PDB file of C-alpha atoms in Angstrom:
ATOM      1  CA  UNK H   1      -0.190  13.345 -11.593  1.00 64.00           C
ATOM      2  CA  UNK H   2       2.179  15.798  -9.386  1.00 83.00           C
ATOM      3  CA  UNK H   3       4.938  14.115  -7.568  1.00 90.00           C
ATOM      4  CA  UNK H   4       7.252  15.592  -5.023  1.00 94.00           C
ATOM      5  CA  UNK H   5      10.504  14.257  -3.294  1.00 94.00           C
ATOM      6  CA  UNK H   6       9.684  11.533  -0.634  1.00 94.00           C
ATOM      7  CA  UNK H   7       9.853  12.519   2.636  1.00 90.00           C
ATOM      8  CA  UNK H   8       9.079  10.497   6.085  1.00 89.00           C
ATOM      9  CA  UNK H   9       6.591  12.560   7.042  1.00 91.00           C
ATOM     10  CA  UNK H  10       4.554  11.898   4.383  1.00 92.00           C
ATOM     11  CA  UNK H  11       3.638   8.468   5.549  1.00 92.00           C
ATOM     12  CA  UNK H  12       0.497   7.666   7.351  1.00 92.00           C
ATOM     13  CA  UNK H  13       0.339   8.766  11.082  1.00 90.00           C
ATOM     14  CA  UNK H  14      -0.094   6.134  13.349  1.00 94.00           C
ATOM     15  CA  UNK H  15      -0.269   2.279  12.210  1.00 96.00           C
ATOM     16  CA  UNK H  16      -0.003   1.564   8.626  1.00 98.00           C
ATOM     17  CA  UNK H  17       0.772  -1.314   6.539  1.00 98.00           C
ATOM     18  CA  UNK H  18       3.450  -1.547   3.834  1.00 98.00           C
ATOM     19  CA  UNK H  19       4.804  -3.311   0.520  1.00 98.00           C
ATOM     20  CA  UNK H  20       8.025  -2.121  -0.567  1.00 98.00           C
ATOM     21  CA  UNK H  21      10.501  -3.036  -2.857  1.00 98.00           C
ATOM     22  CA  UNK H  22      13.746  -2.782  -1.744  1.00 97.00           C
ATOM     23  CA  UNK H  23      17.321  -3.356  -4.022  1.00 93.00           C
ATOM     24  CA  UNK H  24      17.741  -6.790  -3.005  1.00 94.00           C
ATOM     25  CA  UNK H  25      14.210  -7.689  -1.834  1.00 95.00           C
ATOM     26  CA  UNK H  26      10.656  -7.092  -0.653  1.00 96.00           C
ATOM     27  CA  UNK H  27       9.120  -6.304   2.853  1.00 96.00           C
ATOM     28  CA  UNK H  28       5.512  -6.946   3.300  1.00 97.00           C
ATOM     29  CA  UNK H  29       4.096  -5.929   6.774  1.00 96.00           C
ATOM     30  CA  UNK H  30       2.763  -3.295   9.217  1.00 97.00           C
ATOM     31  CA  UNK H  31       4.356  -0.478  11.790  1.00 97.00           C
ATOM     32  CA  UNK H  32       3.018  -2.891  14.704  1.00 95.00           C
ATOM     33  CA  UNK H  33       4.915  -5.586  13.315  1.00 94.00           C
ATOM     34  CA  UNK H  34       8.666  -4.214  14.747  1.00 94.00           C
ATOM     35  CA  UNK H  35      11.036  -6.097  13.156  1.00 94.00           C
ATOM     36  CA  UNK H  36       9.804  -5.383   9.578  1.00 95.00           C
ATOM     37  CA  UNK H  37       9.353  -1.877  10.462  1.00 96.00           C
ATOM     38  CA  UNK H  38      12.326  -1.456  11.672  1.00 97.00           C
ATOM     39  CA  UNK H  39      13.768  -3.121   8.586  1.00 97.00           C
ATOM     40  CA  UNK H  40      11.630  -0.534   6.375  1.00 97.00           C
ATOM     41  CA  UNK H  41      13.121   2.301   8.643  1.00 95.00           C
ATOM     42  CA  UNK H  42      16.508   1.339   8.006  1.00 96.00           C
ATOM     43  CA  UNK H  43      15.873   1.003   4.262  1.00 96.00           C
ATOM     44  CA  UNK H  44      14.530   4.399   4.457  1.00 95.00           C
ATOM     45  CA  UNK H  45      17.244   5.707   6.346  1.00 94.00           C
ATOM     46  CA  UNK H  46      20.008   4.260   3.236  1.00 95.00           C
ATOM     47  CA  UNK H  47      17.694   5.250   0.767  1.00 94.00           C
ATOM     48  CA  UNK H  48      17.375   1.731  -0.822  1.00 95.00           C
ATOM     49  CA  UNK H  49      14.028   1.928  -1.750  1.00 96.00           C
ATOM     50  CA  UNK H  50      12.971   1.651  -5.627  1.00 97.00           C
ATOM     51  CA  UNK H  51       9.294   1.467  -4.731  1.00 97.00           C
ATOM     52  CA  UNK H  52       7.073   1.386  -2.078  1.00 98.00           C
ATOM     53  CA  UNK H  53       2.886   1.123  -1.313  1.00 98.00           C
ATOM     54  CA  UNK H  54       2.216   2.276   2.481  1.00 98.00           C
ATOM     55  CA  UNK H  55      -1.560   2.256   3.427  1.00 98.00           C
ATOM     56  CA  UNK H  56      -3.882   2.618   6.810  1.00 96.00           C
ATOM     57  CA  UNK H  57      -7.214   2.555   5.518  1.00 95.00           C
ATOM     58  CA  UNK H  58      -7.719   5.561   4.248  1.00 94.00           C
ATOM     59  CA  UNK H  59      -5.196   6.704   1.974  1.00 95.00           C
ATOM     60  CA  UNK H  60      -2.658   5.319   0.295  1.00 97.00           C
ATOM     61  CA  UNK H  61       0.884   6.632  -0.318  1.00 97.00           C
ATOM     62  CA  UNK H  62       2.900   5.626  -3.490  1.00 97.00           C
ATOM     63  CA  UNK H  63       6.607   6.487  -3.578  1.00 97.00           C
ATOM     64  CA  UNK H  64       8.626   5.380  -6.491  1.00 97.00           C
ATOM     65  CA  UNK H  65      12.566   5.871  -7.716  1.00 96.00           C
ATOM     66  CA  UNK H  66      12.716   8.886 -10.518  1.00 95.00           C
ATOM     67  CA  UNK H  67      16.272   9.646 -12.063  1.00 94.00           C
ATOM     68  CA  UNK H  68      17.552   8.260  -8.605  1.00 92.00           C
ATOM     69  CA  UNK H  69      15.411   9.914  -6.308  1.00 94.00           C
ATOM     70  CA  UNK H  70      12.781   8.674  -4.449  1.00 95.00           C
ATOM     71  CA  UNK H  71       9.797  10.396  -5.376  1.00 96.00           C
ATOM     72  CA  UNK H  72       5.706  10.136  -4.116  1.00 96.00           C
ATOM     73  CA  UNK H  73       2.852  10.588  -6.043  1.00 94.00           C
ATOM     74  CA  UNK H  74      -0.916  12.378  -4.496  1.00 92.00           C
ATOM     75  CA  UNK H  75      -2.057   9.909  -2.373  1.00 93.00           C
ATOM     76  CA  UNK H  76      -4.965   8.254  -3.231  1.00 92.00           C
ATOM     77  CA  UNK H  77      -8.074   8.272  -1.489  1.00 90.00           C
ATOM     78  CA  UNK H  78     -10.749   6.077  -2.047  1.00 87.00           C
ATOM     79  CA  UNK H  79     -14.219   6.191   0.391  1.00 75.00           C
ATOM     80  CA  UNK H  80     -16.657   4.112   1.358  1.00 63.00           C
ATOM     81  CA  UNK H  81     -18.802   5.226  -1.997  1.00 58.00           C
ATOM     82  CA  UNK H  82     -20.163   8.509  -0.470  1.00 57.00           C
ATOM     83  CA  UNK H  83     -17.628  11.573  -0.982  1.00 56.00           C
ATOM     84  CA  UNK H  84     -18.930  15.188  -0.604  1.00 55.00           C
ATOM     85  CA  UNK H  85     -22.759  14.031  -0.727  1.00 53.00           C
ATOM     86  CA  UNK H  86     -22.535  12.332  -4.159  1.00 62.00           C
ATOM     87  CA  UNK H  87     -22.581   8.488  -4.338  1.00 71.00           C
ATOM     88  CA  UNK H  88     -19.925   7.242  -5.843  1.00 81.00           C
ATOM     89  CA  UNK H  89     -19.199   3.212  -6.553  1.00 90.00           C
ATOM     90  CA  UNK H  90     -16.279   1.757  -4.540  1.00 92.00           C
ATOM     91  CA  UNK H  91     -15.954  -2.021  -5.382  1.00 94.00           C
ATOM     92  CA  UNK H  92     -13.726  -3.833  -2.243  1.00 95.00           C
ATOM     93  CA  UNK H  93     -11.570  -6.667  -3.385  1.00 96.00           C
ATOM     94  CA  UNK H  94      -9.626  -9.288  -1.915  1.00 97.00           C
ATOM     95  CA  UNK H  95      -6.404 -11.308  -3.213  1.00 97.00           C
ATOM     96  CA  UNK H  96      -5.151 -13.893  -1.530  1.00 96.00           C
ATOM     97  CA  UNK H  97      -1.637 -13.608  -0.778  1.00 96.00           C
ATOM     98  CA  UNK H  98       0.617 -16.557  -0.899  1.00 94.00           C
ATOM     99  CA  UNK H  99       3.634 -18.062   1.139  1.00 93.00           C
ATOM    100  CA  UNK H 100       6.973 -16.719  -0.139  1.00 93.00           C
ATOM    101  CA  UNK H 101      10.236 -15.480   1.490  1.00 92.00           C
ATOM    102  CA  UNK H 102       8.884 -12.582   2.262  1.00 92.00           C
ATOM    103  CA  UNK H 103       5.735 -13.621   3.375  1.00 93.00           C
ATOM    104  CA  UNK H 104       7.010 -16.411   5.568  1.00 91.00           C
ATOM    105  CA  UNK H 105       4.904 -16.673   8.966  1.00 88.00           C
ATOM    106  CA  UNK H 106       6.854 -20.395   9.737  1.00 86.00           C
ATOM    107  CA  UNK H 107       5.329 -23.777   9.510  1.00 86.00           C
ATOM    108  CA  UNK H 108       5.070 -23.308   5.746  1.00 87.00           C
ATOM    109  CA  UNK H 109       2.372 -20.741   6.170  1.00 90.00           C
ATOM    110  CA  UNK H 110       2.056 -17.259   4.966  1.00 93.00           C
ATOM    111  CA  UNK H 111       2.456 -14.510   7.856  1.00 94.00           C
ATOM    112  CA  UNK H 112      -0.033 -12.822   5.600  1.00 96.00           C
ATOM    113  CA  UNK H 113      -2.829 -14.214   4.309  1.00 96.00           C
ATOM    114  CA  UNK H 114      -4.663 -11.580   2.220  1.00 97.00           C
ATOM    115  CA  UNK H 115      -4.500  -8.226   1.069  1.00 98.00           C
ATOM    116  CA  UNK H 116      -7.522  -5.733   0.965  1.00 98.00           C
ATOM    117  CA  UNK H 117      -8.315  -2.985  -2.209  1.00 97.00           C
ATOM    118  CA  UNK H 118     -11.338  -0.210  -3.013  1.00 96.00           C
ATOM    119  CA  UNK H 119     -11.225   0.261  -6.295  1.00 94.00           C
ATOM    120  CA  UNK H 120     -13.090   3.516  -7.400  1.00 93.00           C
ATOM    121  CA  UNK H 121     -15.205   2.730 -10.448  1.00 92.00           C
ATOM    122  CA  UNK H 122     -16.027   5.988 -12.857  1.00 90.00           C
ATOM    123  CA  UNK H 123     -17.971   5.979 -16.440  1.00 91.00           C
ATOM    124  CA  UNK H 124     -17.291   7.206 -19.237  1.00 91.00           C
ATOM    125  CA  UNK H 125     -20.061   7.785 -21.932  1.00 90.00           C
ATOM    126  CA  UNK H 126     -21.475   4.039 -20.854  1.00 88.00           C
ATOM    127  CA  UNK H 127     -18.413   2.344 -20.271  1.00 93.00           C
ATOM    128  CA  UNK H 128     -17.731   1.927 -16.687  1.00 92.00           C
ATOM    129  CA  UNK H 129     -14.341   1.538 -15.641  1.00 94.00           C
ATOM    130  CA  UNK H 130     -11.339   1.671 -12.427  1.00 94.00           C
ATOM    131  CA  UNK H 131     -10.730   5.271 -11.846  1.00 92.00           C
ATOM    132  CA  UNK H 132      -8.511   3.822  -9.249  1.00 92.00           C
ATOM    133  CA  UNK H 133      -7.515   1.223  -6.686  1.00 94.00           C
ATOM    134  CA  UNK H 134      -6.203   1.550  -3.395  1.00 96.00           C
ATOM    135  CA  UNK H 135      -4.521  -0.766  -1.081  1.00 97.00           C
ATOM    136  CA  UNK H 136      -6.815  -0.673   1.493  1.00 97.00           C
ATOM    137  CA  UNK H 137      -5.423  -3.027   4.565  1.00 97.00           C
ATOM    138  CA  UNK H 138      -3.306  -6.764   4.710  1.00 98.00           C
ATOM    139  CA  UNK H 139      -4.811  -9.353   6.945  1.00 96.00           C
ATOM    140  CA  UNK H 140      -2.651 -11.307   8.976  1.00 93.00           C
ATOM    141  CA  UNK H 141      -2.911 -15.426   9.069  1.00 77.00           C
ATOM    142  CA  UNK H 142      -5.304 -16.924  11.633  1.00 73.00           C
ATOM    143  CA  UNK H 143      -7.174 -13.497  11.920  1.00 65.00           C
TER     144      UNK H 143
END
């Protein structure tokens, strides 16, 4: 898998959701949410990230620390099951997503109540198995 050094124009345009792991803790939430994106562009900006998963739908852009730096993977791409006119099998999933510091919405409730993923299912011989998985979208409480 190539990898490159991160760079902030390699996020999604427009609104995308995030999960990154910062030194001293983790930010869960999307570009329409400002105060957590504004936390996550400060981060950026003192290059304290060790890892982080930002998604939109479509793609999904992994960046983690390498020897220091921050680097980012290929993003990966997983459809709807039909890519270039060949069916392919695309299993959505759903986790729920629990209340925790940084998941805190107040009143003892998560802000964020589930998180999306396509995983891209592949065979080999007869053994069917996750090519990959994608973070697909988060899903706010009450939506």
């Amino acid at each position: 898998m190539m990898m490159r050094a991160f760079n902030i124009n390699m996020l999604p345009e427009g609104d995308f959701d995030f999960i990154v792991h910062l030194f001293d803790r983790i930010l869960l939430g999307s570009t329409t949410d400002t105060k957590v994106y504004n936390d996550l562009c400060l981060a950026l900006e003192r290059d304290e990230l060790l890892e982080g998963h930002f998604f939109d739908r479509k793609m999904e852009i992994y960046a983690s620390r390498v020897n220091g730096q921050l680097m980012v993977y290929e993003p990966i791409v997983v459809g709807s099951g039909k890519t270039d006119g060949k069916d392919q099998i695309v299993i959505p999933r759903c986790y729920e997503l629990e209340h925790a510091p940084y998941n805190d919405g107040g009143s003892n409730r998560p802000k964020y109540r589930r998180l999306f993923v396509r995983e891209l299912i592949d065979f080999m011989d007869d053994l069917a198995y996750v090519k990959c998985a994608m973070l697909y979208r988060l899903e706010k409480e009450g939506a």
